[in-house]
XYZ file of C-alpha atoms in Angstrom:
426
model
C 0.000 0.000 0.000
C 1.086 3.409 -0.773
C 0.607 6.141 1.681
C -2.532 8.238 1.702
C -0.031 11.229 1.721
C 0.911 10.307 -2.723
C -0.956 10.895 -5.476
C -3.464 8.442 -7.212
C -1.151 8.239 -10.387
C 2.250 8.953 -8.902
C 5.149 9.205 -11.459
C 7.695 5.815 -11.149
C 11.546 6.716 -12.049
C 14.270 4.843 -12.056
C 18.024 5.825 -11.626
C 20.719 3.860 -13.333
C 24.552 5.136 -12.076
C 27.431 3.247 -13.299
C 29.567 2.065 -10.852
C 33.166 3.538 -10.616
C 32.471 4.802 -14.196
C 35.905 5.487 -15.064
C 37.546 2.922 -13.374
C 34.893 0.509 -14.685
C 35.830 1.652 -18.344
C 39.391 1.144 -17.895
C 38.416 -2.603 -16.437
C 36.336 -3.600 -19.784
C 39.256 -3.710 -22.288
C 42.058 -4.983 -19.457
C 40.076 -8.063 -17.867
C 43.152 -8.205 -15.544
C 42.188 -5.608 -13.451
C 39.220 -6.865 -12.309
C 39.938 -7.410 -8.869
C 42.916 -5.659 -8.639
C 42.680 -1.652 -6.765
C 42.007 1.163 -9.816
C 42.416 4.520 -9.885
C 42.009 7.522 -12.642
C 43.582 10.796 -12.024
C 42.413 14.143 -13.179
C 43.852 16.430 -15.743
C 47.859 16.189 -15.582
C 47.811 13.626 -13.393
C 46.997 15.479 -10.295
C 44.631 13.961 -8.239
C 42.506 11.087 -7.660
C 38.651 11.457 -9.707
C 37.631 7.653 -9.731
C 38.499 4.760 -7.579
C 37.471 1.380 -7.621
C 36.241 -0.495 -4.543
C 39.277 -1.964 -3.493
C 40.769 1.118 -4.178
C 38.335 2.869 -1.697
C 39.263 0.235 0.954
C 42.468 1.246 0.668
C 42.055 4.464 2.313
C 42.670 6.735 -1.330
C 40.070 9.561 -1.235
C 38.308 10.870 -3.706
C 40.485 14.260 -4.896
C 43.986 12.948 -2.538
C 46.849 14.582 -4.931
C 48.864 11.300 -6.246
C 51.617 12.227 -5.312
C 50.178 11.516 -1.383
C 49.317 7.888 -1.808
C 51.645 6.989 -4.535
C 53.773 5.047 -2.257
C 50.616 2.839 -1.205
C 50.236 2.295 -4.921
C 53.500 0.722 -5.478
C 53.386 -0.912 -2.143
C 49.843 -2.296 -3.014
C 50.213 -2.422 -7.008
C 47.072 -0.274 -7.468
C 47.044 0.449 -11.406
C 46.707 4.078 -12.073
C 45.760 5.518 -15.117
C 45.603 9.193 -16.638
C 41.726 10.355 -17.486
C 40.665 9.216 -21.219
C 37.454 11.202 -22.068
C 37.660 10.174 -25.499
C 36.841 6.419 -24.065
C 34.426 7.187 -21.173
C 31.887 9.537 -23.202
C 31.887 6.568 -26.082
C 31.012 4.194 -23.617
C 28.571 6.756 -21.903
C 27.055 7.195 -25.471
C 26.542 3.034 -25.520
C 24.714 2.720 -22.245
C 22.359 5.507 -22.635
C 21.715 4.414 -26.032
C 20.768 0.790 -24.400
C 18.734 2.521 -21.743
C 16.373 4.528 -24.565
C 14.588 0.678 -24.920
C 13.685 0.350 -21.738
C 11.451 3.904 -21.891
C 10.982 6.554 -24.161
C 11.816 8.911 -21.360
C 15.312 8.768 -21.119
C 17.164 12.382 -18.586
C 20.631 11.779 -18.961
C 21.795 13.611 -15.627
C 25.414 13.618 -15.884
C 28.219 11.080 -18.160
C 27.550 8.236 -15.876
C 23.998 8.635 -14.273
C 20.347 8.438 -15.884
C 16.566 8.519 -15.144
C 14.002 6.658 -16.817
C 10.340 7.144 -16.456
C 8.198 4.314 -16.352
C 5.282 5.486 -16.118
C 1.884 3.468 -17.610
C 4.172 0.200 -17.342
C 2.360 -3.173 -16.372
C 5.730 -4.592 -15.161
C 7.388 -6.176 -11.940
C 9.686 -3.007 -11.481
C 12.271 -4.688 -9.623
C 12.516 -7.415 -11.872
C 13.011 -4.560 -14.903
C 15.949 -3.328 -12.955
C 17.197 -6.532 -13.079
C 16.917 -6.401 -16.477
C 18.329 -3.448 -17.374
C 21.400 -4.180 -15.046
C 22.104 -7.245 -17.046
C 21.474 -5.687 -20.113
C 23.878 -2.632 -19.824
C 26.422 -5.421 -18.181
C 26.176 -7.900 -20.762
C 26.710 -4.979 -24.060
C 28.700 -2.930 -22.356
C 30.870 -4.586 -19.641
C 29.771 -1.887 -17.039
C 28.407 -2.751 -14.103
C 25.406 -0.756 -12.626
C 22.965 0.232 -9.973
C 18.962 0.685 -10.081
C 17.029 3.220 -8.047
C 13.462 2.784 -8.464
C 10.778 5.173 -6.511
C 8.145 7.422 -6.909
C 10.463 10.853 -7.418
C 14.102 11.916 -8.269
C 15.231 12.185 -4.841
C 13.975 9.233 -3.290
C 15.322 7.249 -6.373
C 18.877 8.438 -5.668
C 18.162 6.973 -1.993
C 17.219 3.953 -3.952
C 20.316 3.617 -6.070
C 22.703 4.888 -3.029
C 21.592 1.561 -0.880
C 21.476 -0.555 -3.922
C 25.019 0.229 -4.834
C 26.163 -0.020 -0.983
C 24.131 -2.756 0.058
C 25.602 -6.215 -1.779
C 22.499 -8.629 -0.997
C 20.292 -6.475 -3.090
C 22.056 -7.640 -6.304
C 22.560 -3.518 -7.616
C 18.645 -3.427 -7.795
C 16.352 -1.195 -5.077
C 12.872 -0.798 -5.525
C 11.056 1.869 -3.012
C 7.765 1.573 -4.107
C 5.847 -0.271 -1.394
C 5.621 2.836 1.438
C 6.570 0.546 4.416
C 9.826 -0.424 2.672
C 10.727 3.222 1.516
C 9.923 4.223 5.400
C 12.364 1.708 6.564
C 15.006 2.734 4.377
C 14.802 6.241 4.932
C 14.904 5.669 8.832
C 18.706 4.136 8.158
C 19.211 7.249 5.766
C 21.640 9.990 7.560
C 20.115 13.482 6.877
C 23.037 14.072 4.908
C 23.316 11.707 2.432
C 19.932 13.191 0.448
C 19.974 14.810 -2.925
C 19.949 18.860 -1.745
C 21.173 18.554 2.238
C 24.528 20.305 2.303
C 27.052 20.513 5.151
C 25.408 23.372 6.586
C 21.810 22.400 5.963
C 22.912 18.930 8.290
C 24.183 20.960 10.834
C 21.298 23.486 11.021
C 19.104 19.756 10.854
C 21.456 17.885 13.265
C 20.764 20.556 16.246
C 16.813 20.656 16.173
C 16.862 16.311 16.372
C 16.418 15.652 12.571
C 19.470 13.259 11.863
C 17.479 10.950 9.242
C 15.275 11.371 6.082
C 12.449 10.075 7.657
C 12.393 12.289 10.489
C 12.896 15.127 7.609
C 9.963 13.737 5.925
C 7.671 14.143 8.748
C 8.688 17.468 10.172
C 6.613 20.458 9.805
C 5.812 21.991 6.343
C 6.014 25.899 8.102
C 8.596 24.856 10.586
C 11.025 23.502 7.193
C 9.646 26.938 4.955
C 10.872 29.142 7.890
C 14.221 27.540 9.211
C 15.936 26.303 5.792
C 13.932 27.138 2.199
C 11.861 26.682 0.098
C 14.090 24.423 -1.992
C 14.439 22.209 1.425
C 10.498 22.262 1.205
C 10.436 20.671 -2.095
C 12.740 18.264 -1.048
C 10.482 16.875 2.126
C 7.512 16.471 -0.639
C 9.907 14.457 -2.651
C 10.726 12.404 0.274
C 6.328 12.142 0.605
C 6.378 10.588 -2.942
C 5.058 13.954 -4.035
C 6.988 14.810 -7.321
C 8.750 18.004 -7.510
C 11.656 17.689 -9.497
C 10.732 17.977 -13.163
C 11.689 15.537 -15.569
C 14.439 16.994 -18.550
C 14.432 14.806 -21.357
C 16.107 17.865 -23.253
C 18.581 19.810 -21.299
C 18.488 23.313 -20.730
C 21.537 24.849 -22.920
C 24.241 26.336 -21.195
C 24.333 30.113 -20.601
C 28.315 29.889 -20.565
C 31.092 26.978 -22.118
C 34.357 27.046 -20.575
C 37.551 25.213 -21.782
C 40.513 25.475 -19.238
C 43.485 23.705 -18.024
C 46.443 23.897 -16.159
C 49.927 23.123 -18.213
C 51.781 19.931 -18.685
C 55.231 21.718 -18.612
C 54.784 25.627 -18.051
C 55.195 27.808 -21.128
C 56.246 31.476 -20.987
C 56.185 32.511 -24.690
C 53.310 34.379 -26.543
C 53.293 31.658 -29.395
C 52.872 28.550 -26.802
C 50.168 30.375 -24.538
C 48.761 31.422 -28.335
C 48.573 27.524 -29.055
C 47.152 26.796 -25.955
C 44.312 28.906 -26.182
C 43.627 28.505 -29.807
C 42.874 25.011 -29.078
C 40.480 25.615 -25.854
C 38.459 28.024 -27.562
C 38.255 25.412 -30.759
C 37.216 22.954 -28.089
C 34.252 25.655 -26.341
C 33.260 26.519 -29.775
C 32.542 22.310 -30.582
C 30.368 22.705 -27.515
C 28.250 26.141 -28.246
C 27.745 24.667 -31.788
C 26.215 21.625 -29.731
C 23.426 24.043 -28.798
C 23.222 25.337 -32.382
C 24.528 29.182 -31.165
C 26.888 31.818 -31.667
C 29.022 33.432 -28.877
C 27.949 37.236 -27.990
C 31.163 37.926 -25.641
C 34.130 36.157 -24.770
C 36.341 36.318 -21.913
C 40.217 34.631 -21.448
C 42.928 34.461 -18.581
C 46.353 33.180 -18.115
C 47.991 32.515 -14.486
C 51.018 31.210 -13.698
C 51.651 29.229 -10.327
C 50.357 30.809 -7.275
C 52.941 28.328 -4.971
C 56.303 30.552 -6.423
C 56.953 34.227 -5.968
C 56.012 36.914 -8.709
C 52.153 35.097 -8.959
C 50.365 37.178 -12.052
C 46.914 36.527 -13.271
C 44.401 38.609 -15.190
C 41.707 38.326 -17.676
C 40.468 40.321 -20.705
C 37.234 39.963 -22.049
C 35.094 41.263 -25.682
C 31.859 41.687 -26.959
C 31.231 39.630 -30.100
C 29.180 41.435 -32.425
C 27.508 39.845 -34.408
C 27.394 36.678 -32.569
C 29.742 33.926 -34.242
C 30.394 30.206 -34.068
C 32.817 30.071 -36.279
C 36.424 28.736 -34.857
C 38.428 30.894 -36.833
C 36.670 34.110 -35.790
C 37.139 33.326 -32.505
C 40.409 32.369 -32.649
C 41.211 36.037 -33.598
C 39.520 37.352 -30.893
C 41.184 35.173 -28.614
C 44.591 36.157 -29.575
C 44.001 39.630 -29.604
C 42.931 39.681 -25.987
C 45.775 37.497 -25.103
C 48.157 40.694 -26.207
C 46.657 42.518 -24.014
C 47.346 40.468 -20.676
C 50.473 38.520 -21.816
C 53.410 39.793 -19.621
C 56.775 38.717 -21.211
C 59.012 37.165 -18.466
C 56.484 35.278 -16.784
C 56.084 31.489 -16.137
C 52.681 30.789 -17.040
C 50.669 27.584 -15.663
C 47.096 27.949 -16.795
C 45.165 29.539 -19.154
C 41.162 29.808 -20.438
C 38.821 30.438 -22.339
C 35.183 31.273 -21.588
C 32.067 31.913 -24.165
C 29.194 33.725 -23.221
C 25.778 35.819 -24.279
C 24.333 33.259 -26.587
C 22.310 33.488 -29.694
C 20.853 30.837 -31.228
C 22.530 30.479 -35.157
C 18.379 30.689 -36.426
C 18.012 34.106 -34.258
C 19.035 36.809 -37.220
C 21.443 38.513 -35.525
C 23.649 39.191 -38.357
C 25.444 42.838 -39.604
C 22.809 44.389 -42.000
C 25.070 43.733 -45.294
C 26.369 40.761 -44.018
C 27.694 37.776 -46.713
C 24.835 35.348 -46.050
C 26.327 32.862 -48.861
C 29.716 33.102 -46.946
C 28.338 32.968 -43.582
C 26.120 29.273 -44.934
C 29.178 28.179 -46.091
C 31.215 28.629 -42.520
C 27.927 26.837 -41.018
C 28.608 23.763 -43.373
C 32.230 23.787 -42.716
C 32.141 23.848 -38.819
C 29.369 21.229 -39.005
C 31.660 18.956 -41.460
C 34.382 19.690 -38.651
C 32.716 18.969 -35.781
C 31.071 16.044 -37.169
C 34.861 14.043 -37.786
C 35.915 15.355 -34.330
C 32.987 13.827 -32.934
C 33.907 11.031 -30.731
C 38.147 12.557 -31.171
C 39.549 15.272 -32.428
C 41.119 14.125 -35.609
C 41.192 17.041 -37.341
C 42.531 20.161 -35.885
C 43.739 24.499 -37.247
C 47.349 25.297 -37.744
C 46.882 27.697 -34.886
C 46.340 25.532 -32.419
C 50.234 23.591 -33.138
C 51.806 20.474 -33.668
C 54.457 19.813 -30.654
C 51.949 20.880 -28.181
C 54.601 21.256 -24.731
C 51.864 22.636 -22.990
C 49.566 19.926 -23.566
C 48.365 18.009 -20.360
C 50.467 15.467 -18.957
C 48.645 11.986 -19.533
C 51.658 9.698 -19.321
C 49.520 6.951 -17.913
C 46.880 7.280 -20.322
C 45.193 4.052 -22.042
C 44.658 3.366 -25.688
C 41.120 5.084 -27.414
C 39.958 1.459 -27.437
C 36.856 2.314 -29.187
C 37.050 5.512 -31.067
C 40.519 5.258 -32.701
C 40.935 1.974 -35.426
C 44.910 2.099 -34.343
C 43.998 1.701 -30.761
C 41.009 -0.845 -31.158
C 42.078 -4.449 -29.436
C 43.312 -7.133 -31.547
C 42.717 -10.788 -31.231
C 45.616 -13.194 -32.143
């Protein structure tokens, strides 16, 4: 039974999160590691950003700089690789493209984490999970876990305890009220979609130190002492739906491409390079959204650990709008001579798009070269359709030797978007 508190028709999602994502990637093409402690580091090998289990029980926290544990990886042979994007977002692309026939109503919520509504569905629920879990597992090689509940944030609760909890086979199904109740009373305040550090505290020192009791307490007493947002997460808890379902997301209002240096650069032509290819990079994005860039902003920094620390920015209106690389590129530079200091030791550099117009808008110069501008349109599209998956194809500007490219000397091969890299049998 269903508490009296939910609606007649309530919605039913489910969450799917891949476990470990990256680490779980790495594991599909190099059967050897299963078992064996896995971690991925972050741009230029700095920190930890996925661990596997045994790498968790370990003690290596999520963000720990390498350099901190890598003793305890020789001493424990943990395999450590550098970040390969190019590999994660295919295999991202293959299980949300498996997940689209379970439900027409697919959210993808971040590279590694989904919702499906399954609403209207005469099915066991649990039993789908099942299904999709061995689905994704057996096309993929990715393990998974399965949130099912009546709203967003009680389905993360879901997937959270089916992922932690090992009897439940990766599969969690909330929907009988009594069940859900249970769970929630074993649920630290904390660990909800929403409930910050402070929010706990503030939570924490009037008694409420589990969901439940957050999903009984007062509707005025929650509006007054926290927000309104808080509010809408106790009717979630309810089985009241208030987090809307996105089967399109919103676009972006800004793109950003930034990174810090593989080997610091201090010349005009290298930082040039550098941030020729970034804003090549946020331009692939903002054509994503089919726009053009109204204003665009860059900054360079070098190291704030030695002495002499510079950083500053410059920034430009764009008019009209453009999404076309080259364009941009200009811009880019010519901003860059107005911040570049000769003599310094740079470390990082950006580039950040803003003020977006969609291309079908009309914001074009009264005597503009519409034949010209169609045939830029075709040309980026060509572009970014062969740089898809990889950038294969890349402007002069942007260089060939590349010194300030990101360190990624533990990086594995594109296994499935590069035919050089692809597996062979023998």
């Amino acid at each position: 039974m269903l508490s009296s508190r939910l609606p007649r028709n309530p919605n039913i999602y489910a969450l799917i999160d891949c476990n470990n994502f990256y680490a779980s990637c790495e594991r599909v093409f190099d059967p050897s590691l299963r078992g064996r402690p896995v971690v991925v580091l972050s741009n230029n090998d700095g920190c930890a950003i996925a661990r596997s289990e045994e790498a968790k029980d370990l003690g290596i926290k999520m963000g720990q700089p390498f350099f901190e544990w890598e003793r305890l990886a020789a001493l424990h042979d943990i395999r450590v690789f550098s970040s390969n994007f190019a590999l994660y977002g295919d295999m991202s692309h293959r299980v949300m493209t498996i997940l689209r026939d379970f439900s027409p109503d697919l959210e993808i919520y971040s590279i590694d984490e989904a919702f499906l509504l399954l609403n209207g569905m005469n099915i066991d629920h649990e039993k789908y999970g099942r299904e999709i879990r061995q689905r994704v597992l057996q096309w993929t090689g990715l393990p998974v876990s399965v949130g099912i509940a009546l709203t967003k944030t009680l389905a993360k609760v879901a997937n959270h305890i089916a992922k932690r909890q090992k009897f439940r086979g990766g599969v969690s199904c909330l929907l009988d009220a009594a069940v859900c109740d249970a769970v929630l009373a074993e649920t630290p305040v904390q660990d909800l979609w929403g409930i910050g550090r402070q929010k706990m505290k503030l939570l924490n020192s009037y008694g409420i130190i589990n969901a439940l009791q957050l999903k009984d307490a007062d509707d005025v007493w929650v509006k007054k002492h926290l927000s309104v947002m808080t509010l809408r997460t106790v009717y979630e808890l309810r089985g009241i739906s208030c987090v809307g379902f996105e089967q399109i997301p919103p676009d972006k209002k800004t793109i950003a491409a930034t990174r810090s240096f593989g080997t610091e650069v201090s010349s005009f032509e290298e930082l040039n390079e550098s941030l020729a290819a970034y804003t090549a990079r946020a331009a692939e994005k903002m054509r994503e959204q089919d726009c053009g860039a109204g204003s665009m902003l860059i900054f360079v920094e070098t190291s704030p650990f030695k002495e002499n620390y510079y950083a500053n920015s410059a920034s430009i209106a764009i008019n009209p709008v453009s999404g076309y690389t080259p364009v941009l590129m200009k811009y880019a530079a010519a901003l860059l001579r107005q911040i570049y200091r000769d003599g310094k030791i740079y470390k990082r550099a950006g580039v950040i798009l803003g003020d977006f117009q969609k291309a079908d808008s009309g914001s074009y110069e009264l005597f503009a070269d519409t034949r010209r501008e169609a045939q830029r349109e075709k040309l980026m599209a060509a572009l970014d359709g062969l740089n898809r998956q990889e950038r294969q194809v890349v402007f002069g500007q942007e260089g060939l030797a590349k010194p300030w490219f990101m360190r990624q000397s533990r990086k594995s091969p594109s296994f499935s978007t590069r035919i050089s890299e692809c597996l062979k049998a023998r």
